[in-house]
CSV table of C-alpha atoms and ligand atoms in Angstrom, one decimal:
chain,number,residue,atom,x,y,z
A,1,UNK,CA,-83.1,177.5,-4.4
A,2,UNK,CA,-81.0,180.6,-3.8
A,3,UNK,CA,-77.8,179.5,-5.5
A,4,UNK,CA,-79.7,178.6,-8.7
A,5,UNK,CA,-81.4,181.9,-8.8
A,6,UNK,CA,-78.2,183.8,-8.3
A,7,UNK,CA,-76.6,181.9,-11.3
A,8,UNK,CA,-79.7,182.8,-13.4
A,9,UNK,CA,-79.4,186.4,-12.4
A,10,UNK,CA,-75.7,186.7,-13.2
A,11,UNK,CA,-76.2,185.0,-16.6
A,12,UNK,CA,-79.1,187.4,-17.4
A,13,UNK,CA,-77.0,190.5,-16.6
A,14,UNK,CA,-73.5,189.5,-17.7
A,15,UNK,CA,-73.6,186.2,-19.5
A,16,UNK,CA,-71.3,184.4,-17.0
A,17,UNK,CA,-71.5,183.3,-13.4
A,18,UNK,CA,-69.1,182.0,-10.7
A,19,UNK,CA,-70.5,180.5,-7.5
A,20,UNK,CA,-68.8,178.6,-4.7
A,21,UNK,CA,-70.0,175.4,-3.0
A,22,UNK,CA,-72.3,174.3,-5.8
A,23,UNK,CA,-72.3,170.7,-4.4
A,24,UNK,CA,-71.9,169.5,-0.8
A,25,UNK,CA,-68.3,168.6,0.4
A,26,UNK,CA,-69.0,164.9,0.6
A,27,UNK,CA,-70.2,164.7,-3.0
A,28,UNK,CA,-67.3,166.9,-4.1
A,29,UNK,CA,-64.8,164.5,-2.5
A,30,UNK,CA,-66.4,161.5,-4.1
A,31,UNK,CA,-66.4,163.0,-7.5
A,32,UNK,CA,-62.7,164.0,-7.1
A,33,UNK,CA,-61.8,160.5,-5.9
A,34,UNK,CA,-63.6,159.0,-9.0
A,35,UNK,CA,-61.9,161.3,-11.4
A,36,UNK,CA,-58.5,160.5,-9.9
A,37,UNK,CA,-59.2,156.8,-10.0
A,38,UNK,CA,-60.2,157.0,-13.7
A,39,UNK,CA,-57.0,158.9,-14.4
A,40,UNK,CA,-54.9,156.4,-12.6
A,41,UNK,CA,-56.4,153.4,-14.4
A,42,UNK,CA,-55.8,155.1,-17.7
A,43,UNK,CA,-59.6,155.5,-18.4
A,44,UNK,CA,-59.3,159.2,-19.0
A,45,UNK,CA,-58.1,159.7,-22.6
A,46,UNK,CA,-56.1,162.5,-24.2
A,47,UNK,CA,-58.8,165.0,-25.4
A,48,UNK,CA,-58.9,166.0,-29.1
A,49,UNK,CA,-59.6,169.2,-31.0
A,50,UNK,CA,-61.6,169.8,-34.1
A,51,UNK,CA,-64.3,167.5,-35.5
A,52,UNK,CA,-64.8,164.9,-38.2
A,53,UNK,CA,-61.8,164.3,-40.5
A,54,UNK,CA,-59.9,167.2,-38.9
A,55,UNK,CA,-60.1,165.8,-35.4
A,56,UNK,CA,-56.7,165.4,-33.8
A,57,UNK,CA,-54.8,165.4,-30.5
A,58,UNK,CA,-52.4,168.3,-30.0
A,59,UNK,CA,-51.0,168.9,-26.5
A,60,UNK,CA,-49.8,172.3,-27.7
A,61,UNK,CA,-53.4,173.4,-27.9
A,62,UNK,CA,-55.0,171.2,-25.3
A,63,UNK,CA,-53.5,168.8,-22.7
A,64,UNK,CA,-56.4,167.5,-20.7
A,65,UNK,CA,-57.6,163.9,-20.5
A,66,UNK,CA,-61.3,163.3,-20.4
A,67,UNK,CA,-64.0,160.7,-20.1
A,68,UNK,CA,-67.6,161.4,-21.1
A,69,UNK,CA,-70.2,160.7,-18.4
A,70,UNK,CA,-72.9,158.1,-19.4
A,71,UNK,CA,-76.1,158.7,-17.4
A,72,UNK,CA,-77.0,155.1,-17.8
A,73,UNK,CA,-73.9,153.8,-16.0
A,74,UNK,CA,-73.4,156.8,-13.7
A,75,UNK,CA,-72.2,156.2,-10.2
A,76,UNK,CA,-74.4,157.5,-7.4
A,77,UNK,CA,-72.1,160.5,-7.0
A,78,UNK,CA,-72.2,161.3,-10.7
A,79,UNK,CA,-76.0,160.9,-10.7
A,80,UNK,CA,-76.2,163.3,-7.8
A,81,UNK,CA,-74.1,165.8,-9.6
A,82,UNK,CA,-76.2,165.4,-12.8
A,83,UNK,CA,-79.3,165.9,-10.8
A,84,UNK,CA,-77.9,169.2,-9.4
A,85,UNK,CA,-77.2,170.3,-12.9
A,86,UNK,CA,-80.6,169.3,-14.0
A,87,UNK,CA,-82.1,171.5,-11.3
A,88,UNK,CA,-80.0,174.3,-12.7
A,89,UNK,CA,-81.3,173.6,-16.2
A,90,UNK,CA,-84.9,173.9,-15.0
A,91,UNK,CA,-84.3,177.2,-13.3
A,92,UNK,CA,-82.5,178.6,-16.3
A,93,UNK,CA,-85.3,177.5,-18.7
A,94,UNK,CA,-87.9,179.0,-16.4
A,95,UNK,CA,-86.1,182.3,-15.6
A,96,UNK,CA,-84.3,182.9,-18.9
A,97,UNK,CA,-86.2,180.8,-21.4
A,98,UNK,CA,-82.9,179.3,-22.6
A,99,UNK,CA,-84.5,176.2,-24.0
A,100,UNK,CA,-81.8,173.9,-22.6
A,101,UNK,CA,-82.7,170.4,-23.6
A,102,UNK,CA,-79.8,168.1,-22.5
A,103,UNK,CA,-76.4,168.0,-21.0
A,104,UNK,CA,-73.2,166.4,-22.2
A,105,UNK,CA,-70.4,166.3,-19.7
A,106,UNK,CA,-67.0,164.7,-18.9
A,107,UNK,CA,-64.5,164.4,-16.2
A,108,UNK,CA,-61.3,166.3,-17.1
A,109,UNK,CA,-57.8,166.0,-15.7
A,110,UNK,CA,-55.1,168.5,-16.6
A,111,UNK,CA,-51.7,166.9,-15.7
A,112,UNK,CA,-49.2,169.3,-14.2
A,113,UNK,CA,-48.0,171.9,-16.7
A,114,UNK,CA,-50.8,171.2,-19.3
A,115,UNK,CA,-53.2,173.9,-20.5
A,116,UNK,CA,-56.0,174.6,-23.0
A,117,UNK,CA,-55.3,177.5,-25.3
A,118,UNK,CA,-57.7,180.3,-25.9
A,119,UNK,CA,-60.9,179.0,-27.6
A,120,UNK,CA,-64.6,179.1,-27.7
A,121,UNK,CA,-66.8,176.0,-26.9
A,122,UNK,CA,-69.0,176.3,-30.0
A,123,UNK,CA,-67.8,175.3,-33.4
A,124,UNK,CA,-68.5,178.0,-36.0
A,125,UNK,CA,-71.9,177.2,-37.6
A,126,UNK,CA,-73.0,174.8,-34.9
A,127,UNK,CA,-75.6,176.0,-32.5
A,128,UNK,CA,-76.3,173.2,-30.1
A,129,UNK,CA,-74.0,174.2,-27.2
A,130,UNK,CA,-75.6,177.0,-25.3
A,131,UNK,CA,-74.1,177.1,-21.8
A,132,UNK,CA,-70.7,175.8,-20.7
A,133,UNK,CA,-70.4,174.7,-17.1
A,134,UNK,CA,-67.3,173.7,-15.1
A,135,UNK,CA,-67.4,172.2,-11.6
A,136,UNK,CA,-63.9,172.0,-10.1
A,137,UNK,CA,-62.9,169.0,-8.0
A,138,UNK,CA,-59.7,170.2,-6.4
A,139,UNK,CA,-58.9,170.5,-2.7
A,140,UNK,CA,-57.3,173.6,-1.2
A,141,UNK,CA,-56.3,175.2,-4.4
A,142,UNK,CA,-54.1,178.3,-4.0
A,143,UNK,CA,-53.4,181.2,-6.4
A,144,UNK,CA,-49.7,180.0,-6.6
A,145,UNK,CA,-50.9,176.7,-8.0
A,146,UNK,CA,-52.0,178.4,-11.3
A,147,UNK,CA,-54.5,176.6,-13.5
A,148,UNK,CA,-56.9,179.6,-13.6
A,149,UNK,CA,-59.7,179.6,-16.1
A,150,UNK,CA,-59.2,182.9,-17.9
A,151,UNK,CA,-62.5,184.2,-19.1
A,152,UNK,CA,-62.4,187.0,-21.7
A,153,UNK,CA,-65.3,189.2,-20.9
A,154,UNK,CA,-65.5,191.0,-24.3
A,155,UNK,CA,-67.0,189.0,-27.2
A,156,UNK,CA,-64.3,190.6,-29.4
A,157,UNK,CA,-61.7,188.7,-27.3
A,158,UNK,CA,-60.1,191.9,-26.1
A,159,UNK,CA,-57.6,191.5,-23.2
A,160,UNK,CA,-60.2,192.2,-20.5
A,161,UNK,CA,-60.6,189.1,-18.4
A,162,UNK,CA,-61.6,187.5,-15.2
A,163,UNK,CA,-59.4,184.7,-13.7
A,164,UNK,CA,-61.2,181.9,-11.8
A,165,UNK,CA,-59.3,179.7,-9.5
A,166,UNK,CA,-60.3,176.0,-9.9
A,167,UNK,CA,-61.1,175.5,-6.2
A,168,UNK,CA,-63.3,172.5,-5.4
A,169,UNK,CA,-67.0,173.3,-5.4
A,170,UNK,CA,-66.7,176.3,-7.6
A,171,UNK,CA,-69.1,176.2,-10.6
A,172,UNK,CA,-68.4,178.5,-13.5
A,173,UNK,CA,-71.1,178.9,-16.2
A,174,UNK,CA,-70.9,181.0,-19.3
A,175,UNK,CA,-72.7,181.4,-22.7
A,176,UNK,CA,-70.7,179.1,-25.0
A,177,UNK,CA,-71.0,181.2,-28.1
A,178,UNK,CA,-70.0,184.5,-26.5
A,179,UNK,CA,-66.9,183.9,-24.3
A,180,UNK,CA,-63.4,183.2,-25.3
A,181,UNK,CA,-61.5,181.5,-22.5
A,182,UNK,CA,-58.4,179.5,-21.8
A,183,UNK,CA,-57.0,177.2,-19.1
A,184,UNK,CA,-53.6,178.4,-17.7
A,185,UNK,CA,-51.0,175.8,-16.8
A,186,UNK,CA,-50.9,174.6,-13.2
A,187,UNK,CA,-48.2,173.3,-10.9
A,188,UNK,CA,-50.4,170.4,-9.8
A,189,UNK,CA,-53.0,168.1,-11.2
A,190,UNK,CA,-56.2,169.9,-12.0
A,191,UNK,CA,-59.6,168.0,-11.9
A,192,UNK,CA,-63.0,169.1,-13.1
A,193,UNK,CA,-66.4,167.9,-14.3
A,194,UNK,CA,-67.1,170.0,-17.4
A,195,UNK,CA,-70.1,170.0,-19.6
A,196,UNK,CA,-72.5,171.8,-21.9
A,197,UNK,CA,-76.2,172.3,-21.9
A,198,UNK,CA,-77.5,172.1,-25.4
A,199,UNK,CA,-80.5,173.3,-27.4
A,200,UNK,CA,-82.1,171.0,-29.9
A,201,UNK,CA,-80.2,171.2,-33.1
A,202,UNK,CA,-82.1,173.1,-35.8
A,203,UNK,CA,-82.3,171.0,-38.9
B,301,OGA,C1,-63.1,173.2,-21.9
B,301,OGA,C2,-62.7,174.3,-21.0
B,301,OGA,C3,-62.3,175.2,-18.8
B,301,OGA,C4,-61.8,174.7,-17.4
B,301,OGA,O1,-63.1,172.0,-21.5
B,301,OGA,O2,-63.6,173.5,-23.0
B,301,OGA,O3,-62.5,175.4,-21.5
B,301,OGA,O4,-61.7,175.6,-16.6
B,301,OGA,N1,-62.5,174.1,-19.7
B,301,OGA,O5,-61.5,173.6,-17.2
B,302,MN,MN1,-63.7,175.5,-23.3
């Protein structure tokens, strides 16, 4: 499939990729409706930072609310989306030998004004998360709405970045270990399905 090959190509050359229309419009709308319903019923929970004993909630670092997807109870729309990501996983393993082995993902909602400060998705010393993927679920997002994903292109974290608008259907992928990034505040609710392909942990 062309779109999967173009993601593989971009990851091979630059370590990150942005494509539009990763899933069909109907599926996108269903996923957006589900995320919104989960937010409204209070099923999405304030996301934390850190792990183990140092895990805590701090809206000054991270203001999104999330719910992990469970493949065994996934709705049809969630299943279709996980299938599309699995097809991507196979292409990347075939073309780039990334050894991606499973996927952990969640719905995320950033209420108006919330953000996620600059970070990387891999904890120091942990090697399981290889590729970060974000599929945006918003309709008709405009630049004035804010909420960009700011992806720092230099591993050093230097101020060279690419801003990605969280427009529905856009899929961003980047190597989890390499890229610093942040979510800028938005003037409206910002929805996504975000996840990580992992390698088998080395023990
Ligand atoms: C994350 C993250 C980016 C985005 O959840 O770790 O960086 O654009 N999300 O939502
Ligand atoms: Mn992140």
